[in-house]
Short mmCIF file of C-alpha atoms in Angstrom, two decimals:
data_model
loop_
_atom_site.label_atom_id
_atom_site.label_comp_id
_atom_site.label_asym_id
_atom_site.label_seq_id
_atom_site.Cartn_x
_atom_site.Cartn_y
_atom_site.Cartn_z
CA MET A 1 83.75 22.96 22.96
CA VAL A 2 81.17 25.55 24.05
CA GLU A 3 79.29 25.56 27.30
CA LEU A 4 76.77 27.99 28.75
CA ARG A 5 75.98 27.58 32.46
CA ASP A 6 72.90 29.26 33.91
CA VAL A 7 73.29 32.40 31.80
CA HIS A 8 71.07 35.39 32.60
CA MET A 9 70.88 38.51 30.46
CA HIS A 10 68.59 41.49 30.31
CA PHE A 11 68.22 44.59 28.12
CA GLU A 12 66.75 47.48 30.11
CA GLU A 13 63.46 46.11 31.49
CA LYS A 14 63.36 42.98 29.33
CA LYS A 15 64.80 39.72 30.68
CA VAL A 16 66.06 37.99 27.54
CA LEU A 17 67.86 34.96 28.97
CA GLN A 18 66.76 33.47 32.27
CA GLY A 19 69.09 30.63 33.10
CA VAL A 20 70.22 29.22 29.76
CA SER A 21 72.44 26.15 29.99
CA LEU A 22 73.76 24.55 26.83
CA GLU A 23 76.65 22.35 25.79
CA VAL A 24 78.07 21.95 22.29
CA GLN A 25 80.36 19.06 21.42
CA PRO A 26 83.19 19.29 18.84
CA GLN A 27 82.11 18.89 15.20
CA GLU A 28 78.48 19.14 16.15
CA ARG A 29 76.00 21.27 14.16
CA LEU A 30 73.72 22.72 16.80
CA VAL A 31 70.70 24.71 15.68
CA ILE A 32 69.04 27.00 18.20
CA MET A 33 65.46 27.79 17.33
CA GLY A 34 63.08 30.26 18.82
CA GLN A 35 60.75 33.11 18.04
CA SER A 36 62.02 36.44 16.76
CA GLY A 37 63.40 38.45 19.66
CA SER A 38 63.70 35.40 21.91
CA GLY A 39 67.44 35.94 22.47
CA LYS A 40 68.96 33.52 19.95
CA SER A 41 71.38 36.06 18.48
CA THR A 42 72.18 37.27 22.00
CA ILE A 43 73.57 33.78 22.75
CA LEU A 44 75.96 34.09 19.78
CA ARG A 45 77.10 37.54 20.91
CA LEU A 46 77.68 36.22 24.42
CA ILE A 47 79.86 33.39 23.08
CA LEU A 48 81.90 35.98 21.14
CA GLY A 49 82.19 38.16 24.23
CA ILE A 50 80.61 41.12 22.44
CA LEU A 51 77.91 41.17 25.13
CA ARG A 52 78.53 40.37 28.78
CA SER A 53 75.96 38.28 30.64
CA ASP A 54 74.47 39.46 33.94
CA SER A 55 75.36 36.15 35.56
CA GLY A 56 76.38 32.61 34.67
CA SER A 57 79.43 31.34 32.81
CA ILE A 58 80.25 30.93 29.12
CA PHE A 59 83.12 28.67 28.12
CA PHE A 60 84.83 28.27 24.77
CA LYS A 61 87.23 25.36 25.18
CA GLN A 62 89.04 26.10 28.46
CA PHE A 63 88.45 29.86 28.32
CA GLU A 64 85.75 31.53 30.38
CA ILE A 65 84.70 34.30 28.03
CA ASN A 66 83.43 36.73 30.69
CA ARG A 67 86.73 36.65 32.55
CA LEU A 68 89.05 37.33 29.62
CA ASN A 69 90.71 40.71 29.19
CA ARG A 70 90.40 42.57 25.87
CA ARG A 71 93.65 41.25 24.46
CA LYS A 72 92.97 37.60 25.33
CA LEU A 73 89.39 37.92 24.08
CA GLN A 74 90.67 39.17 20.71
CA GLN A 75 92.94 36.12 20.50
CA VAL A 76 90.08 33.74 21.35
CA ARG A 77 87.81 35.37 18.76
CA GLN A 78 90.32 34.45 16.07
CA HIS A 79 89.28 30.80 16.62
CA ILE A 80 85.61 31.64 16.10
CA GLY A 81 84.01 32.62 12.80
CA MET A 82 80.80 34.60 12.71
CA VAL A 83 78.31 35.03 9.87
CA TYR A 84 75.81 37.79 10.49
CA GLN A 85 72.16 37.82 9.47
CA TYR A 86 72.72 40.73 7.08
CA SER A 87 76.27 39.58 6.27
CA ALA A 88 77.94 42.71 7.73
CA LEU A 89 80.51 42.95 4.95
CA LEU A 90 82.56 46.15 5.05
CA SER A 91 80.82 48.21 2.40
CA SER A 92 83.91 50.19 1.40
CA LEU A 93 85.97 47.05 0.68
CA ARG A 94 85.71 44.76 -2.32
CA VAL A 95 84.79 41.09 -1.89
CA ARG A 96 88.39 39.88 -1.90
CA GLU A 97 89.44 42.66 0.51
CA ASN A 98 86.63 41.67 2.87
CA VAL A 99 87.74 38.05 2.88
CA ALA A 100 91.41 39.00 3.13
CA LEU A 101 90.90 41.43 6.03
CA PRO A 102 91.32 38.92 8.92
CA LEU A 103 94.41 37.44 7.25
CA GLU A 104 96.00 40.85 6.67
CA GLU A 105 95.25 42.09 10.15
CA LEU A 106 95.87 39.00 12.24
CA THR A 107 98.48 36.88 10.48
CA ASP A 108 102.00 37.34 9.13
CA LYS A 109 101.21 35.73 5.78
CA SER A 110 102.67 37.24 2.63
CA ARG A 111 100.54 38.91 -0.03
CA SER A 112 100.76 35.88 -2.34
CA GLU A 113 99.77 33.48 0.47
CA ILE A 114 96.80 35.69 1.38
CA ASP A 115 95.68 35.88 -2.25
CA LYS A 116 95.90 32.10 -2.54
CA ILE A 117 93.81 31.51 0.61
CA VAL A 118 91.25 34.12 -0.44
CA ASP A 119 90.90 32.49 -3.87
CA GLU A 120 90.48 29.07 -2.24
CA LYS A 121 87.77 30.26 0.13
CA LEU A 122 85.92 32.18 -2.56
CA GLU A 123 86.02 29.13 -4.80
CA LEU A 124 84.69 27.03 -1.93
CA VAL A 125 81.59 29.23 -1.73
CA GLY A 126 81.36 29.69 -5.52
CA MET A 127 82.18 33.39 -5.52
CA GLN A 128 85.53 33.46 -7.30
CA ASP A 129 84.09 35.43 -10.23
CA SER A 130 82.82 38.23 -8.01
CA LYS A 131 85.96 38.99 -6.05
CA ASP A 132 86.35 42.50 -7.45
CA LEU A 133 82.79 43.56 -6.75
CA LEU A 134 81.67 45.77 -3.87
CA PRO A 135 79.12 44.35 -1.38
CA ASP A 136 76.48 46.75 -2.76
CA GLU A 137 76.77 45.03 -6.14
CA LEU A 138 75.94 41.57 -4.70
CA SER A 139 72.59 39.87 -4.07
CA GLY A 140 71.61 38.73 -0.57
CA GLY A 141 72.64 35.12 -1.23
CA MET A 142 76.00 36.18 -2.67
CA ARG A 143 76.68 38.37 0.36
CA LYS A 144 75.89 35.46 2.69
CA ARG A 145 78.36 33.29 0.79
CA VAL A 146 81.07 35.93 0.97
CA ALA A 147 80.38 36.34 4.70
CA LEU A 148 80.74 32.57 5.07
CA ALA A 149 84.07 32.68 3.22
CA ARG A 150 85.23 35.50 5.51
CA GLY A 151 84.09 33.56 8.56
CA LEU A 152 86.11 30.52 7.47
CA VAL A 153 89.23 32.27 6.25
CA LEU A 154 91.13 31.90 9.55
CA GLU A 155 90.22 28.18 9.72
CA PRO A 156 88.15 28.60 12.92
CA GLU A 157 87.26 25.73 15.21
CA LEU A 158 83.77 27.11 15.75
CA ILE A 159 81.50 28.98 13.38
CA LEU A 160 78.45 30.93 14.49
CA LEU A 161 75.70 31.54 11.97
CA ASP A 162 72.94 34.05 12.58
CA GLU A 163 69.90 33.27 10.41
CA PRO A 164 71.96 32.03 7.45
CA SER A 165 69.01 31.55 5.10
CA ALA A 166 66.81 34.44 6.23
CA GLY A 167 65.68 36.67 3.39
CA LEU A 168 66.84 34.25 0.70
CA ASP A 169 64.62 32.46 -1.79
CA PRO A 170 64.12 28.73 -1.04
CA VAL A 171 66.59 27.54 -3.68
CA ILE A 172 69.42 29.88 -2.66
CA GLY A 173 68.54 29.20 0.99
CA SER A 174 69.06 25.46 0.35
CA VAL A 175 72.33 26.17 -1.46
CA VAL A 176 73.61 28.14 1.54
CA ASP A 177 72.48 25.35 3.93
CA GLU A 178 74.21 22.68 1.85
CA LEU A 179 77.31 24.84 1.77
CA ILE A 180 77.31 25.08 5.57
CA ILE A 181 76.95 21.30 5.89
CA SER A 182 79.73 20.51 3.41
CA LEU A 183 82.07 23.15 4.87
CA THR A 184 81.59 22.01 8.45
CA GLU A 185 81.98 18.33 7.43
CA ASN A 186 85.07 18.89 5.30
CA SER A 187 86.80 21.32 7.63
CA LYS A 188 85.75 19.53 10.87
CA VAL A 189 84.32 22.78 12.18
CA THR A 190 81.74 22.95 14.97
CA SER A 191 78.80 25.18 14.17
CA ILE A 192 76.04 26.91 16.08
CA THR A 193 73.24 28.22 13.91
CA VAL A 194 70.33 30.29 15.09
CA THR A 195 67.24 30.33 12.95
CA HIS A 196 63.47 30.22 13.04
CA GLU A 197 63.20 28.68 9.58
CA MET A 198 62.18 25.07 10.07
CA GLU A 199 63.33 23.59 6.76
CA SER A 200 66.76 25.15 7.08
CA ALA A 201 67.04 24.07 10.72
CA PHE A 202 66.24 20.40 10.04
CA ARG A 203 68.54 20.34 7.04
CA ILE A 204 71.56 21.68 8.93
CA ALA A 205 71.15 20.28 12.45
CA THR A 206 72.77 17.29 14.03
CA ARG A 207 71.23 18.54 17.29
CA MET A 208 68.61 21.15 18.08
CA ALA A 209 67.62 23.34 20.99
CA MET A 210 64.50 25.43 21.45
CA LEU A 211 64.72 28.75 23.26
CA TYR A 212 61.46 30.00 24.75
CA GLU A 213 60.89 32.73 27.34
CA GLY A 214 64.59 32.93 28.10
CA LYS A 215 65.13 29.20 28.69
CA ILE A 216 66.07 26.13 26.68
CA ILE A 217 62.85 24.14 26.87
CA GLU A 218 63.81 21.23 24.60
CA GLU A 219 67.10 19.89 23.38
CA GLY A 220 68.02 16.83 21.34
CA GLU A 221 68.48 15.26 17.93
CA ALA A 222 66.36 16.45 15.02
CA GLU A 223 64.17 13.30 14.93
CA LYS A 224 63.46 13.58 18.66
CA PHE A 225 62.45 17.17 18.11
CA LYS A 226 59.88 16.28 15.46
CA GLN A 227 58.16 13.92 17.92
CA SER A 228 58.30 16.32 20.87
CA LYS A 229 55.32 16.31 23.24
CA ASN A 230 56.13 19.81 24.44
CA PRO A 231 53.17 21.96 23.28
CA VAL A 232 55.40 24.99 22.62
CA VAL A 233 57.79 22.98 20.42
CA ALA A 234 54.88 21.26 18.67
CA GLN A 235 53.22 24.61 17.91
CA PHE A 236 56.49 26.16 16.76
CA LEU A 237 57.25 23.27 14.40
CA SER A 238 53.75 23.17 12.95
CA GLY A 239 53.48 26.95 12.69
CA SER A 240 49.95 26.72 14.11
CA THR A 241 48.22 29.77 15.57
CA GLU A 242 46.59 27.55 18.21
CA GLY A 243 48.76 26.87 21.24
CA PRO A 244 50.66 28.32 24.18
CA ILE A 245 53.03 30.60 22.18
CA LEU A 246 50.37 33.17 21.31
CA GLU A 247 48.40 32.88 24.57
CA GLY A 248 47.73 36.30 26.06
CA THR A 249 49.53 38.14 23.28
CA PRO A 250 47.85 40.85 21.15
CA ASP A 251 47.93 38.44 18.19
CA ALA A 252 45.84 35.88 20.08
CA ILE A 253 43.37 38.52 21.26
CA ARG A 254 43.03 39.87 17.70
CA LYS A 255 42.34 36.34 16.47
CA LYS A 256 39.44 35.93 18.91
CA MET B 1 53.54 82.09 46.47
CA PRO B 2 56.80 80.83 47.97
CA ASN B 3 55.86 77.15 47.59
CA ALA B 4 55.24 77.52 43.89
CA ASP B 5 58.62 79.25 43.50
CA ALA B 6 60.29 76.41 45.39
CA ARG B 7 58.63 73.89 43.08
CA ARG B 8 59.96 75.78 40.08
CA THR B 9 63.53 76.11 41.39
CA VAL B 10 64.04 72.49 42.41
CA PRO B 11 63.62 70.97 38.92
CA GLY B 12 65.78 73.80 37.56
CA ALA B 13 68.60 72.91 39.91
CA LEU B 14 68.20 69.23 39.11
CA GLU B 15 68.36 70.00 35.42
CA VAL B 16 71.60 71.91 35.90
CA VAL B 17 73.07 69.00 37.86
CA GLU B 18 71.93 66.58 35.14
CA ILE B 19 73.47 68.76 32.40
CA GLU B 20 76.73 68.98 34.35
CA ARG B 21 76.70 65.22 34.87
CA THR B 22 76.05 64.56 31.17
CA PHE B 23 78.78 67.02 30.21
CA LEU B 24 81.34 65.41 32.51
CA ARG B 25 80.32 61.93 31.34
CA GLU B 26 80.79 62.94 27.72
CA VAL B 27 84.17 64.57 28.38
CA GLY B 28 85.27 61.45 30.27
CA SER B 29 84.03 59.16 27.50
CA VAL B 30 85.90 61.06 24.77
CA PHE B 31 89.04 61.09 26.93
CA TRP B 32 88.83 57.29 27.44
CA PHE B 33 88.07 56.86 23.76
CA ILE B 34 91.33 58.65 22.88
CA MET B 35 93.26 56.63 25.49
CA ASN B 36 91.83 53.29 24.32
CA THR B 37 92.51 54.07 20.67
CA PHE B 38 96.08 55.04 21.56
CA GLN B 39 96.52 51.91 23.67
CA GLU B 40 95.16 49.56 20.97
CA THR B 41 97.38 51.21 18.36
CA MET B 42 100.50 51.09 20.54
CA GLU B 43 99.93 47.43 21.41
CA ARG B 44 100.02 46.72 17.71
CA VAL B 45 103.21 48.77 17.25
CA GLN B 46 104.81 46.87 20.15
CA GLN B 47 104.10 43.64 18.28
CA GLY B 48 106.24 45.06 15.49
CA ARG B 49 103.35 45.44 13.05
CA ALA B 50 101.87 48.41 11.21
CA PRO B 51 99.16 49.90 13.43
CA PHE B 52 96.70 50.24 10.54
CA ARG B 53 96.57 50.00 6.78
CA ALA B 54 98.66 52.71 5.10
CA ALA B 55 96.07 52.92 2.31
CA SER B 56 93.39 53.72 4.86
CA PHE B 57 95.50 56.52 6.38
CA PHE B 58 96.29 58.06 2.98
CA ARG B 59 92.65 57.85 1.87
CA GLU B 60 91.54 59.72 4.99
CA SER B 61 94.40 62.23 4.59
CA VAL B 62 93.35 63.02 1.04
CA ARG B 63 89.73 63.38 2.05
CA ALA B 64 90.37 65.39 5.21
CA GLY B 65 93.33 67.42 4.02
CA VAL B 66 93.81 67.73 0.30
CA ASP B 67 90.10 67.88 -0.53
CA SER B 68 89.55 70.58 2.10
CA VAL B 69 92.20 72.94 0.68
CA PRO B 70 89.90 74.76 -1.81
CA LEU B 71 87.18 75.39 0.79
CA VAL B 72 89.52 76.50 3.58
CA GLY B 73 91.62 78.57 1.20
CA LEU B 74 88.64 80.31 -0.37
CA VAL B 75 86.88 81.14 2.90
CA CYS B 76 90.07 82.53 4.47
CA PHE B 77 90.89 84.44 1.27
CA PHE B 78 87.54 86.25 1.53
CA LEU B 79 87.95 86.80 5.26
CA GLY B 80 91.45 88.23 4.77
CA LEU B 81 90.14 90.49 2.02
CA THR B 82 87.29 91.80 4.17
CA MET B 83 89.46 92.23 7.24
CA ALA B 84 92.13 94.19 5.37
CA LEU B 85 89.54 96.39 3.69
CA LEU B 86 87.52 97.26 6.79
CA THR B 87 90.45 97.77 9.16
CA GLY B 88 92.33 99.62 6.41
CA TYR B 89 89.72 102.33 6.11
CA GLN B 90 89.72 102.88 9.88
CA LEU B 91 93.52 102.95 10.12
CA GLN B 92 93.75 105.26 7.09
CA ARG B 93 91.96 107.97 9.10
CA PHE B 94 94.96 108.04 11.43
CA GLY B 95 97.51 107.55 8.66
CA THR B 96 98.52 104.12 9.98
CA GLU B 97 97.39 101.88 7.12
CA ARG B 98 100.88 100.34 7.05
CA LEU B 99 99.72 98.38 10.12
CA ILE B 100 97.28 96.32 8.00
CA PRO B 101 99.76 93.58 6.90
CA GLY B 102 100.93 92.92 10.45
CA LEU B 103 97.40 93.03 11.82
CA VAL B 104 96.04 90.49 9.34
CA ALA B 105 99.12 88.26 9.58
CA ILE B 106 99.10 88.14 13.40
CA ALA B 107 95.33 87.77 13.65
CA PHE B 108 95.31 84.82 11.26
CA THR B 109 98.44 82.96 12.33
CA ARG B 110 97.62 83.19 16.04
CA GLU B 111 93.86 83.04 16.09
CA LEU B 112 91.61 83.16 13.05
CA GLY B 113 93.46 80.69 10.83
CA PRO B 114 93.35 77.75 13.28
CA LEU B 115 89.89 78.69 14.52
CA ILE B 116 88.21 79.05 11.10
CA THR B 117 90.01 75.93 9.88
CA GLY B 118 88.87 74.03 12.97
CA ILE B 119 85.26 75.08 12.49
CA MET B 120 85.27 74.15 8.80
CA VAL B 121 87.01 70.83 9.36
CA ALA B 122 84.52 69.99 12.12
CA ALA B 123 81.61 70.73 9.79
CA ARG B 124 83.02 69.08 6.69
CA ILE B 125 85.11 66.15 7.91
CA GLY B 126 83.74 65.59 11.40
CA ALA B 127 80.25 65.11 9.97
CA ALA B 128 81.57 62.73 7.30
CA PHE B 129 83.48 60.62 9.87
CA THR B 130 80.48 60.35 12.18
CA ALA B 131 78.04 59.49 9.39
CA GLU B 132 80.39 56.91 7.90
CA LEU B 133 81.25 55.15 11.17
CA GLY B 134 77.65 55.48 12.36
CA THR B 135 76.37 53.72 9.25
CA MET B 136 78.97 50.98 9.76
CA GLN B 137 77.83 50.64 13.36
CA VAL B 138 74.17 50.38 12.35
CA ASN B 139 74.99 47.77 9.66
CA GLU B 140 76.89 45.65 12.23
CA GLU B 141 80.14 46.18 10.30
CA VAL B 142 81.91 47.48 13.41
CA GLU B 143 80.69 44.50 15.42
CA ALA B 144 81.85 42.16 12.63
CA VAL B 145 85.33 43.67 12.83
CA GLU B 146 85.31 43.17 16.60
CA ALA B 147 84.02 39.60 16.19
CA MET B 148 87.01 38.78 13.96
CA GLY B 149 89.34 39.71 16.82
CA ILE B 150 90.44 42.97 15.22
CA GLY B 151 90.42 46.13 17.35
CA PRO B 152 87.84 48.44 15.73
CA LEU B 153 89.37 51.54 17.33
CA ARG B 154 92.75 50.78 15.80
CA LEU B 155 91.34 49.80 12.41
CA LEU B 156 88.65 52.44 12.00
CA ALA B 157 89.31 55.37 14.36
CA ALA B 158 93.12 55.57 14.52
CA PRO B 159 93.80 56.34 10.80
CA ARG B 160 91.11 59.01 10.81
CA MET B 161 92.40 60.57 14.02
CA LEU B 162 96.01 60.58 12.85
CA ALA B 163 95.05 62.02 9.45
CA LEU B 164 93.14 64.91 10.99
CA PHE B 165 95.78 65.46 13.69
CA LEU B 166 98.50 65.87 11.06
CA LEU B 167 96.49 67.62 8.36
CA THR B 168 94.70 70.33 10.38
CA PRO B 169 97.95 72.33 10.93
CA CYS B 170 98.62 72.10 7.17
CA LEU B 171 95.14 73.40 6.42
CA SER B 172 95.63 76.11 9.00
CA THR B 173 98.82 77.20 7.20
CA VAL B 174 96.92 77.27 3.89
CA SER B 175 94.26 79.47 5.47
CA ASN B 176 96.92 81.86 6.84
CA LEU B 177 98.60 82.15 3.44
CA ALA B 178 95.27 82.71 1.68
CA ALA B 179 94.28 85.48 4.11
CA VAL B 180 97.67 87.23 3.93
CA PHE B 181 97.65 86.99 0.14
CA ALA B 182 94.13 88.48 0.02
CA SER B 183 95.16 91.35 2.31
CA SER B 184 98.20 92.03 0.12
CA LEU B 185 95.84 92.50 -2.86
CA VAL B 186 93.71 94.95 -0.87
CA CYS B 187 96.79 96.83 0.36
CA LYS B 188 98.06 97.18 -3.20
CA ALA B 189 94.71 98.16 -4.70
CA TYR B 190 93.37 100.53 -2.03
CA PHE B 191 96.26 101.66 0.15
CA SER B 192 99.18 101.76 -2.32
CA ILE B 193 101.31 99.31 -0.34
CA ALA B 194 103.50 97.45 -2.85
CA PHE B 195 104.06 93.69 -2.48
CA PRO B 196 107.75 93.89 -1.38
CA TYR B 197 106.91 96.52 1.24
CA PHE B 198 103.89 94.45 2.32
CA LEU B 199 106.15 91.43 2.86
CA ASP B 200 108.64 93.50 4.86
CA LEU B 201 105.84 94.76 7.11
CA VAL B 202 104.57 91.19 7.64
CA LYS B 203 108.05 89.95 8.48
CA ASP B 204 108.65 92.85 10.89
CA SER B 205 105.47 92.25 12.83
CA LEU B 206 105.25 88.46 12.89
CA LEU B 207 107.09 86.47 15.55
CA ILE B 208 108.00 82.80 15.26
CA ARG B 209 106.01 82.41 18.47
CA ASP B 210 102.84 83.58 16.70
CA ILE B 211 103.26 80.94 14.02
CA LEU B 212 104.12 78.15 16.46
CA THR B 213 101.21 78.89 18.77
CA GLY B 214 98.78 78.72 15.84
CA ILE B 215 100.23 75.43 14.63
CA LEU B 216 100.17 73.88 18.09
CA LYS B 217 96.56 74.94 18.46
CA SER B 218 95.71 73.31 15.13
CA PHE B 219 97.19 69.97 16.23
CA ILE B 220 94.94 70.05 19.31
CA PHE B 221 91.87 71.04 17.27
CA GLY B 222 92.51 68.26 14.74
CA LEU B 223 92.78 65.62 17.45
CA LEU B 224 89.67 66.86 19.27
CA ILE B 225 87.51 67.07 16.14
CA ALA B 226 88.53 63.59 14.96
CA SER B 227 88.05 62.06 18.42
CA ILE B 228 84.60 63.56 18.89
CA ALA B 229 83.53 62.58 15.36
CA CYS B 230 84.78 58.98 15.66
CA TYR B 231 83.39 58.58 19.17
CA ARG B 232 79.97 59.82 18.11
CA GLY B 233 80.04 57.58 15.02
CA LEU B 234 80.97 54.44 16.92
CA THR B 235 78.30 55.02 19.59
CA VAL B 236 75.36 55.43 17.20
CA LYS B 237 72.19 53.68 18.31
CA GLY B 238 68.77 53.61 16.70
CA GLY B 239 69.31 53.08 12.98
CA ALA B 240 69.26 55.84 10.37
CA ALA B 241 67.69 58.34 12.77
CA GLY B 242 70.53 57.68 15.22
CA VAL B 243 73.11 58.37 12.50
CA GLY B 244 71.41 61.71 11.79
CA THR B 245 71.19 62.67 15.45
CA ASN B 246 74.80 61.75 16.20
CA THR B 247 76.10 63.52 13.08
CA THR B 248 74.40 66.77 14.11
CA SER B 249 75.58 66.30 17.68
CA SER B 250 79.12 65.59 16.48
CA VAL B 251 79.34 68.83 14.48
CA VAL B 252 77.81 70.96 17.24
CA THR B 253 80.02 69.40 19.93
CA ALA B 254 83.18 69.65 17.83
CA ILE B 255 82.61 73.33 16.93
CA THR B 256 81.76 74.24 20.54
CA THR B 257 84.79 72.32 21.79
CA VAL B 258 87.10 74.01 19.28
CA ILE B 259 85.90 77.47 20.30
CA GLY B 260 86.00 76.61 24.03
CA CYS B 261 89.44 75.05 23.76
CA ASP B 262 90.67 78.08 21.80
CA THR B 263 89.52 80.39 24.60
CA VAL B 264 91.20 78.29 27.32
CA TYR B 265 94.36 78.08 25.23
CA ASN B 266 94.42 81.88 24.77
CA VAL B 267 93.86 82.52 28.48
CA VAL B 268 96.70 80.17 29.44
CA TYR B 269 98.97 81.45 26.67
CA THR B 270 98.51 85.12 27.48
CA ASN B 271 99.30 84.38 31.12
CA PHE B 272 102.70 83.04 30.10
CA TYR B 273 103.33 85.47 27.22
CA PRO B 274 101.34 88.66 27.91
CA THR B 275 102.53 90.53 24.81
#
């Protein structure tokens, strides 16, 4: 469904991605892990065509994202849902207006049909009682759930989740994770989640990939990941301060 | 020392080139911004759908137009009052105070009304547009709209641009009326020109051309202010500080552009219609 082939990307002096290749099968729940600033979110933005890679190819189904014109890209994006780390709900619109926005703008559905779909999606994420609230009146977990409802409202084939449980308490984080699992299973949606939260990653993933220094250094099923011999993966999973990740960094020097 | 002078002049010249390059880049960017917004909006119209939400357009119209009426009206009322009073005393020395109504009416309809309105709209509404869109940009709201497959220019910039394009001439008319009304009060109170006579003098001196040129100018100012404000808002980088920087830059650029455009307009206009 999604394929990245030898993707390179840099921001000013910093090389963020240095030859990333990745394949995602339909109905898979891929979790991409990596340190903060390692380029995980950049991969999601490249799949959406919001950023353009320096080189390499990105495919969503048969479409090569980098080669699409603006109009075609907008059509392709309608098959992809995105949930942002900080939810990115439109602050001037109420919850139901936020969820209804893609339907109003991109479909010919009538008002009553839109209302029905919005109610369904809000019920799915347990937010039907908050539909008249503004995003400012919601907690972080509630916003994430509304963002998830908005991401699913067009019945996408692929959903991209950027740090879905970041900043949430463990209980609400688990609720959001469970919600992602049940939604993707029930709706047969493929998902790509980026996170550096281990518990959340192992709960969601059917397959995992580790991004380190601009490359995918390990890829496989969750169980295989736990037994990885790769010292970077092992250190990342254990959260240890001893290992190659901190070598030569100011944090390692400070520790000495 | 000639060498030292040379060292001083070279960076100066480079700076000038850099400023020119930045200026041209900015002008080009705003031009493409207008073209892209127009293109996105027209594509939508061609699909037989409303280009943007009517509610969004009316909300911006109320904010940009209706809510600006008291400020624009009041400022131009005071300006009209002052202008009539000061010119009146000078003209009275030559016994030509009956020229005041025509002078104020022509000055405001052709020049001061659109210009003052443009400056106030740039400061009041341009800043609001930039800050609002800039905050949305920083909070990834604009990117989220784009990620949904919705054109952000059409959804966010087009209603604001159309509202300001249509409402600036209306505000300009309000400012003209306020100034003429204020000058009629001064004429009555200080120069014994009765209201009916005042109106006759205004009608005798004003040409339809004066009114039309002012209105046409206002359309251009409205479009420029909205385009600069939206462009600056949607290109914010660097969090809250970036919003602040771009808001200031938006107001300064819009006011400078309005004054510059007014000058060019007047030069071109007077070439075609010297009187």
